[in-house]
Short mmCIF file of C-alpha atoms in Angstrom, two decimals:
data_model
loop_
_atom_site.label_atom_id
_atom_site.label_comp_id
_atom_site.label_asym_id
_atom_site.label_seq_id
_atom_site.Cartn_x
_atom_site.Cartn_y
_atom_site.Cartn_z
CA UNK P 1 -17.27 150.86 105.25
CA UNK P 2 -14.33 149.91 107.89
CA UNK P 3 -14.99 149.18 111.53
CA UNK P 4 -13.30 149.91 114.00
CA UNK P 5 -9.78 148.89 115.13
CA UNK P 6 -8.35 146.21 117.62
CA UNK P 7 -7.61 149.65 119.65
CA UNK P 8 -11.42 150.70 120.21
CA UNK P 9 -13.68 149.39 122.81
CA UNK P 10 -16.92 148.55 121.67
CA UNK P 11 -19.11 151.49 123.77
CA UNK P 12 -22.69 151.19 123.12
CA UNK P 13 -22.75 154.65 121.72
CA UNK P 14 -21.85 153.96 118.13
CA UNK P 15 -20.34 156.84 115.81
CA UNK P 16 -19.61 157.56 112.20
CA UNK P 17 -16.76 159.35 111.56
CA UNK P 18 -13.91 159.20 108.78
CA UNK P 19 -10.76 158.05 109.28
CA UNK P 20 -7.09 157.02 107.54
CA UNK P 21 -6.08 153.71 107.93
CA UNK P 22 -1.96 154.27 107.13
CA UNK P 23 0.29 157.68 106.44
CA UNK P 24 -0.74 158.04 102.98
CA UNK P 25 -3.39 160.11 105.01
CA UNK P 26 -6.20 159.11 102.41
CA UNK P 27 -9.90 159.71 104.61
CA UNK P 28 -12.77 156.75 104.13
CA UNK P 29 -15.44 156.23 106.16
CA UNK P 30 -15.27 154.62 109.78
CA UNK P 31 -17.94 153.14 112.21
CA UNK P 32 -16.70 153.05 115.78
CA UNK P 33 -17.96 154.41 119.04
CA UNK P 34 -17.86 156.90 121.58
CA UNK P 35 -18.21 155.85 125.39
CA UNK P 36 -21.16 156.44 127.32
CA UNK P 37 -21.86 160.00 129.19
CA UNK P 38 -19.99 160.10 132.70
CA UNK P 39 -21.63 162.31 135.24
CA UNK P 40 -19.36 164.96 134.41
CA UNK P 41 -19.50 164.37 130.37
CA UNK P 42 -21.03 166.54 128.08
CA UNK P 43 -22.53 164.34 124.83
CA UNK P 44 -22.80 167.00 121.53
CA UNK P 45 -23.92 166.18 117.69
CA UNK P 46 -21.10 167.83 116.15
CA UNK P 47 -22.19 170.33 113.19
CA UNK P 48 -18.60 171.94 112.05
CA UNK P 49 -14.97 171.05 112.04
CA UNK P 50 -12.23 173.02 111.14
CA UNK P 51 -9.29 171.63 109.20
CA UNK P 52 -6.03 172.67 111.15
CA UNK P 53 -2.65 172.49 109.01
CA UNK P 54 -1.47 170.05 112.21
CA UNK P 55 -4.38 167.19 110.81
CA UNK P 56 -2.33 167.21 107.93
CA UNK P 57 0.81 166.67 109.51
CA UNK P 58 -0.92 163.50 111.81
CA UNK P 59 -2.39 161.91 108.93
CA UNK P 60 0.36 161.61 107.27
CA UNK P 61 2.30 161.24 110.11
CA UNK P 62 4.85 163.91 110.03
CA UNK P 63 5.61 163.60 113.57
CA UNK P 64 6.02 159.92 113.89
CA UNK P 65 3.60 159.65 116.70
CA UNK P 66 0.08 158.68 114.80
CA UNK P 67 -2.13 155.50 115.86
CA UNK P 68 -4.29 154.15 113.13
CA UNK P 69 -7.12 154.39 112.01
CA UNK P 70 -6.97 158.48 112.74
CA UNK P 71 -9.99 160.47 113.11
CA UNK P 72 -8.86 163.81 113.03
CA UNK P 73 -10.20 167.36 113.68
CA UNK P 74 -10.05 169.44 117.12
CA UNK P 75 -11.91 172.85 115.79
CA UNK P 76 -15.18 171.09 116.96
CA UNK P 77 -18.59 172.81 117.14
CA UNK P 78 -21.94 171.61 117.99
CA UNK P 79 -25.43 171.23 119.98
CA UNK P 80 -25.44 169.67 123.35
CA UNK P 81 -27.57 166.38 123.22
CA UNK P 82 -26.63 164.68 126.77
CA UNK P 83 -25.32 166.09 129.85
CA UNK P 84 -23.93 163.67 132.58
CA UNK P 85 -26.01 164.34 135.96
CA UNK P 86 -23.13 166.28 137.67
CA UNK P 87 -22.55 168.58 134.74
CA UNK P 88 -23.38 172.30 135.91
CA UNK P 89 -21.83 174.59 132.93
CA UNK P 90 -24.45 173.24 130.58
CA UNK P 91 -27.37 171.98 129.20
CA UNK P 92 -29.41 169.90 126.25
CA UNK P 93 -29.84 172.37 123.42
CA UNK P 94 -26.81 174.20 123.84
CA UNK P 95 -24.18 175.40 121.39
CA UNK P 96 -20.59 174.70 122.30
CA UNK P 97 -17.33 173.51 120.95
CA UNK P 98 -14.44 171.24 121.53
CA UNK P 99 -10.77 172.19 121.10
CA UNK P 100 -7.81 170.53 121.13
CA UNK P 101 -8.02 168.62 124.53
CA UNK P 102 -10.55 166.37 126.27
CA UNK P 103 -8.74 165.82 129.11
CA UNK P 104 -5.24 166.23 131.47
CA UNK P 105 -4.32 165.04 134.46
CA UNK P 106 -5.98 167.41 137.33
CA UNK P 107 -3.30 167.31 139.69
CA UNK P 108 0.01 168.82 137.96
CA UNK P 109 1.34 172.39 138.86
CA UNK P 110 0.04 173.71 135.29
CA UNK P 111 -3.70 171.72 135.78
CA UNK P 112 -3.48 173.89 138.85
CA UNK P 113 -2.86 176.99 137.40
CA UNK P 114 -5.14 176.26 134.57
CA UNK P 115 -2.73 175.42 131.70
CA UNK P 116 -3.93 172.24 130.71
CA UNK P 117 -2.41 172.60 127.83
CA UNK P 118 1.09 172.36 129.35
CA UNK P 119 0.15 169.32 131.07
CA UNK P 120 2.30 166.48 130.57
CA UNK P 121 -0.51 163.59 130.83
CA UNK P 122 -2.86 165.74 128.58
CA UNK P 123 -5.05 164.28 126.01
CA UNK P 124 -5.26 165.40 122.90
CA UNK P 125 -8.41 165.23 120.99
CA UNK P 126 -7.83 162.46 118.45
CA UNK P 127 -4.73 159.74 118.11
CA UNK P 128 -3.71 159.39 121.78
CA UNK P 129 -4.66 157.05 123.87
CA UNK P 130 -7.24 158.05 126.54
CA UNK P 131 -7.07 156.83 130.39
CA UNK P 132 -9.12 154.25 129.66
CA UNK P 133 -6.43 152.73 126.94
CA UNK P 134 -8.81 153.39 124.16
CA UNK P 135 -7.55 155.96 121.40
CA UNK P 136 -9.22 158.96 121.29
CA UNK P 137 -11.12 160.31 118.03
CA UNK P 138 -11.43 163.81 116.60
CA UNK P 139 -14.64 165.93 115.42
CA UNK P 140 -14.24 164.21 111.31
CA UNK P 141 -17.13 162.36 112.95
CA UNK P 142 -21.22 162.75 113.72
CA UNK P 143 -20.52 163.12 117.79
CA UNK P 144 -18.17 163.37 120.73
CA UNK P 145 -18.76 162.90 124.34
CA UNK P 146 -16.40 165.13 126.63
CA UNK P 147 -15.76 166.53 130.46
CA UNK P 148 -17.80 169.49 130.78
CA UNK P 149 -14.19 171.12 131.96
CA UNK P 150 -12.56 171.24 127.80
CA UNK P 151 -16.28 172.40 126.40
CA UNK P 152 -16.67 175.46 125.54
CA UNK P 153 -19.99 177.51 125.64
CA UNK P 154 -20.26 179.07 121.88
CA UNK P 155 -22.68 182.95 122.21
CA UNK P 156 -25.62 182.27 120.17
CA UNK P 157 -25.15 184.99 117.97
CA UNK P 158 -22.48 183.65 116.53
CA UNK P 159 -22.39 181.65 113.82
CA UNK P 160 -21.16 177.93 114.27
CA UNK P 161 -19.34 177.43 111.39
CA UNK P 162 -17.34 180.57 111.59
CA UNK P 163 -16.89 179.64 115.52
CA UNK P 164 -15.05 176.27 114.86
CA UNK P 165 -11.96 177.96 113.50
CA UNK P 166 -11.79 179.75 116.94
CA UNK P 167 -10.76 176.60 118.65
CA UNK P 168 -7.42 176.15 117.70
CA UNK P 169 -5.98 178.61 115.22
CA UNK P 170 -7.92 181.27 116.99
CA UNK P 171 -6.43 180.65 120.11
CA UNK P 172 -3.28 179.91 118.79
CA UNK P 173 -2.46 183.55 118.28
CA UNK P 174 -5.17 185.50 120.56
CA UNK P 175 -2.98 183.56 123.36
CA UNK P 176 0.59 185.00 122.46
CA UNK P 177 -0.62 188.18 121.90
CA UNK P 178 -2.17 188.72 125.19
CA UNK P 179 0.48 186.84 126.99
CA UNK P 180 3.28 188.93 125.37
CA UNK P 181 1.60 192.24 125.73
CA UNK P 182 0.70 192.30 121.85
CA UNK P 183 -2.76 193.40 122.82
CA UNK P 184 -2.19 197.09 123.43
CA UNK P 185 -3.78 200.08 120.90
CA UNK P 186 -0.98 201.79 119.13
CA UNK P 187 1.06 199.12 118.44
CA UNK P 188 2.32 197.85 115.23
CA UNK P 189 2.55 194.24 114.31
CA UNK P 190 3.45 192.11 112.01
CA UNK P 191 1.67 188.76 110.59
CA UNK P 192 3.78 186.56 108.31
CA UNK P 193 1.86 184.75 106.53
CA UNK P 194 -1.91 185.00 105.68
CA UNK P 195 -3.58 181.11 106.17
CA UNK P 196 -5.49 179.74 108.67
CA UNK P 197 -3.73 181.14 111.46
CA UNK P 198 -2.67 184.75 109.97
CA UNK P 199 -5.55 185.58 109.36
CA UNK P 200 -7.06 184.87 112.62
CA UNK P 201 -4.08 187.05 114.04
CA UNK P 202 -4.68 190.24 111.84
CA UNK P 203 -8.73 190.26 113.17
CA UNK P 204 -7.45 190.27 116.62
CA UNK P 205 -4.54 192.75 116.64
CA UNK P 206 -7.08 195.10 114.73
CA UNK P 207 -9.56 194.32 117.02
CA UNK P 208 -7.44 195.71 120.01
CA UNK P 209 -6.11 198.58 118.34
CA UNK P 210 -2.38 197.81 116.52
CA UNK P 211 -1.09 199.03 113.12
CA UNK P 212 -1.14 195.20 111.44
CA UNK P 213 1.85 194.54 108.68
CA UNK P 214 0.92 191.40 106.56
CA UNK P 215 4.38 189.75 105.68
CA UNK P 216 3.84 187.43 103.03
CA UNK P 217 5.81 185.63 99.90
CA UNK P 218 2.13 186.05 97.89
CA UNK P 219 1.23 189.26 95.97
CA UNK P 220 -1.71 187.96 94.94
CA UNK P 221 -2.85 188.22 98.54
CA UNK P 222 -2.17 191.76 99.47
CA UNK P 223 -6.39 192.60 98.35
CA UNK P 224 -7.30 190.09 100.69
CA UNK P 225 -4.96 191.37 103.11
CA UNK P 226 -6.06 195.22 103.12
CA UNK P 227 -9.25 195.34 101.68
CA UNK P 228 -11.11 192.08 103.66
CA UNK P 229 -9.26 191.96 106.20
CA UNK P 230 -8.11 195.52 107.32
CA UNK P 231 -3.98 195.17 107.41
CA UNK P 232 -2.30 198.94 107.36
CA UNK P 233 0.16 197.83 105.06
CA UNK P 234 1.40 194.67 102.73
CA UNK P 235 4.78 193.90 102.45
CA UNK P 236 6.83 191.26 100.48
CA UNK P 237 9.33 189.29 101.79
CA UNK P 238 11.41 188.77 99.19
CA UNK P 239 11.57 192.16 98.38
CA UNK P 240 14.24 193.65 99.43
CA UNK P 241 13.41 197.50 99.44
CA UNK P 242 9.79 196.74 101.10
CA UNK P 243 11.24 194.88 103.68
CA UNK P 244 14.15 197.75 104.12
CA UNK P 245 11.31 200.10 104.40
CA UNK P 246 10.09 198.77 107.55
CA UNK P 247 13.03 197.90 109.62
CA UNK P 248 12.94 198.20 112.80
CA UNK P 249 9.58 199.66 113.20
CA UNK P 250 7.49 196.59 114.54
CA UNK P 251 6.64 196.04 118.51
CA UNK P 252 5.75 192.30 117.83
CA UNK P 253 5.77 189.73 114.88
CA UNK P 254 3.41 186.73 115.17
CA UNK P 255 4.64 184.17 112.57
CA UNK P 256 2.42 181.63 111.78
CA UNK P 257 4.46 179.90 108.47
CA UNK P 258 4.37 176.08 109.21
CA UNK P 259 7.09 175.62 105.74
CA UNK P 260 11.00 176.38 106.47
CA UNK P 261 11.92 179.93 106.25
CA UNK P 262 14.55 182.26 106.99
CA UNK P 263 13.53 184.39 110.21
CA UNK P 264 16.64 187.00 110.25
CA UNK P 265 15.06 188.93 107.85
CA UNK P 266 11.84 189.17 110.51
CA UNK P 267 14.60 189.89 113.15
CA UNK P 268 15.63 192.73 111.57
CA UNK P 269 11.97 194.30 111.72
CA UNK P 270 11.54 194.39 114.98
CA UNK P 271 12.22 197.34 117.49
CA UNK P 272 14.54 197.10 120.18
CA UNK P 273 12.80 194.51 123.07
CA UNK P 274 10.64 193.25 120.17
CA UNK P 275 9.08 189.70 120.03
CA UNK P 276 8.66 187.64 117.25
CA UNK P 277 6.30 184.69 117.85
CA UNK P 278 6.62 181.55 116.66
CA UNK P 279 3.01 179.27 116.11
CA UNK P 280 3.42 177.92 112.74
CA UNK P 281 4.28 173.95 112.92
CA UNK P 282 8.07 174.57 111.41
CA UNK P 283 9.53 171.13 111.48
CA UNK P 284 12.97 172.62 111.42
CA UNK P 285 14.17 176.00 111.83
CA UNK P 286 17.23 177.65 110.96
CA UNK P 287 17.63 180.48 113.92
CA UNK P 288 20.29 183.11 113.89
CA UNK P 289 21.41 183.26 117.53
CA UNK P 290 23.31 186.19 117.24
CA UNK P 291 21.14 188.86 115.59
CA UNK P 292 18.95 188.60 118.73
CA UNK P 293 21.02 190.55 120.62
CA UNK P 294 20.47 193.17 117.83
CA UNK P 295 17.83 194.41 119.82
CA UNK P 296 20.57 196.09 122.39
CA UNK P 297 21.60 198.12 119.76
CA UNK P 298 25.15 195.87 119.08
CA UNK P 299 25.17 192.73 117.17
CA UNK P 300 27.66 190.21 118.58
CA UNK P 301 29.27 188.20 116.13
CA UNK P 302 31.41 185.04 115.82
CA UNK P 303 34.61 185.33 114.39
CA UNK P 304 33.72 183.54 111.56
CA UNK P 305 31.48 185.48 110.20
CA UNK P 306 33.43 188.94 110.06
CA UNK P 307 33.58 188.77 106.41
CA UNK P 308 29.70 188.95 106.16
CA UNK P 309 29.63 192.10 108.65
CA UNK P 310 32.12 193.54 106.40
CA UNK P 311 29.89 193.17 103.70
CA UNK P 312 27.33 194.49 105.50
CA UNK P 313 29.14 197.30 107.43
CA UNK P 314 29.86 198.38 103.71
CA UNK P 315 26.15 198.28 102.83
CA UNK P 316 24.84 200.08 105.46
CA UNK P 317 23.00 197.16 106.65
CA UNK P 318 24.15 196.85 110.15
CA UNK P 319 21.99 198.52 113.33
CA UNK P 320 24.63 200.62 115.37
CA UNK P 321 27.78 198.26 115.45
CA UNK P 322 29.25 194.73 115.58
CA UNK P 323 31.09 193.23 118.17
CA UNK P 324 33.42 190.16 117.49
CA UNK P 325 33.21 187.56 120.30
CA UNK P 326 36.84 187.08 120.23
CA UNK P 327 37.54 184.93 123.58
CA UNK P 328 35.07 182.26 122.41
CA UNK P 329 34.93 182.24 118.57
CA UNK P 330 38.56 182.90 117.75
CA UNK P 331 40.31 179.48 118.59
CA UNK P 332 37.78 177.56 117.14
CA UNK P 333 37.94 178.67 113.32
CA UNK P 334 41.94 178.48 113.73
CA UNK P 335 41.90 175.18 114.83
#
């Protein structure tokens, strides 16, 4: 069983936990250790941990930014077994989680205005390094010590293991949809994709009332979809008709797809004013610029591409009319 690295401080608190030691991302066990409770800390024996598709990418270190050995997991649940003697939001025998933070810098404009998140000295849960210099480790372990100020109180009635999921792909699309007025009864709204995070978004958009459209490339999930989950309606995306059959009826799209995929065809789907939502971890996307302005109820075009809105324009596959952005698109395909 490893130790830890030259990166960790010995604390006297020790931990189990288990880690990768290089990007082929492969898990073993790991003794390290966690630093003692500050007044304002909050100590918890961690019970559940969600797997988040973004553990993935840092393991095998997709992003270029992962510090070995990685501990991941930040969909952390537990029971409170230490409270620093300043902490006032809770107590020894609570049950609370941990989410994707443990700490920012207090004093920025978004700190401030409670947006953490948005912070640009935050600290992420695992593979960062902490103010102290040490790195920080994620809930793949038996315990975590945090401030009181990113714990979370979890109601007792509800079940921890179902809770952990909450702490990162729950709140990765309950957040959009509130803050882009998704959250209202009567509307209808789509979900690409049905993982982790679509899921998560078709409970909540039910929950407050909206028609929900599962988009989806899988047919084999469309009984999950309707029957388990309670979607209005299935559609799939590579179907042609289905998706004609539902053009430009939707008030919102959340798309939570982390692999490369074409979005004009979710474009098209959405009313005029509509927002599609992007939370899946895309590494690259491929965005149509000018179908946006589709929305308007014209389309405005580059010259270039006048031979494709022909095409269309013959198909009946255009929303109201195309405009050719002659004074900036012209010169440069004559060139």
């Amino acid at each position: 069983m490893a130790a830890a690295s030259q990166h960790e401080v010995e604390h006297l608190k020790k931990a189990l936990g288990w880690a990768a030691r290089d990007s082929t991302g492969f898990l073993s066990p790991f003794n390290f250790s966690r630093r003692e409770s500050g007044e304002k800390d909050v100590r918890l024996k961690i019970m559940y941990c969600g797997i988040c598709h973004s553990d993935l990418h840092l393991l095998k270190n997709d992003f270029g930014v992962s510090i070995y050995p990685l501990v991941p997991g930040h969909e952390i649940v537990g029971e409170v077994t230490e409270v620093g003697n300043k902490v006032e939001k809770f107590k020894i025998g609570d049950k609370v989680g941990v989410g994707t933070l443990v700490d920012s810098c207090r004093s920025c404009q978004s700190c401030a205005n409670n947006l953490e998140s948005y912070c640009p000295k935050k600290i992420p849960t695992y593979g960062f390094k902490n103010t102290d210099g040490t790195i920080t480790y994620g809930g793949f372990s038996d315990s975590m010590v945090a401030h009181e100020d990113f714990v979370v109180r979890i109601p007792d009635e509800l079940p921890l293991d179902a809770a952990a999921p909450l702490l990162c792909a729950g709140i990765t699309v309950y957040s959009p949809l509130r803050y882009f007025g998704l959250d209202k009864p009567g509307l209808h709204l789509g979900v690409v994709g049905l993982g982790g995070l679509g899921h998560m978004a078709v409970k909540f958009a039910k929950a407050f009332g909206a028609k929900v459209t599962v988009i989806s490339t899988s047919p084999n999930k469309k009984e999950e979809a309707l029957e388990n989950l309670g979607a209005d309606s299935f559609v799939i995306s590579t179907d042609q008709d289905q998706m004609q059959g539902v053009m430009g009826t939707m008030d919102g799209i959340i798309d939570t797809v982390s692999a490369v995929h074409p979005l004009l065809p979710l474009l098209c789907l959405l009313k005029s004013h509509g927002k599609l939502v992007l939370v899946g971890a895309v590494a690259k996307l491929e965005l149509p610029v000018f179908p946006l302005i589709m929305g308007k109820h014209c389309s405005v075009i580059p010259m270039d591409y006048v031979n494709t809105a022909m095409e269309r324009l013959l198909k009946a596959d255009v929303k109201y009319r195309f405009v050719i952005d002659i004074a900036n698109t012209l010169n440069s395909t004559t060139s």
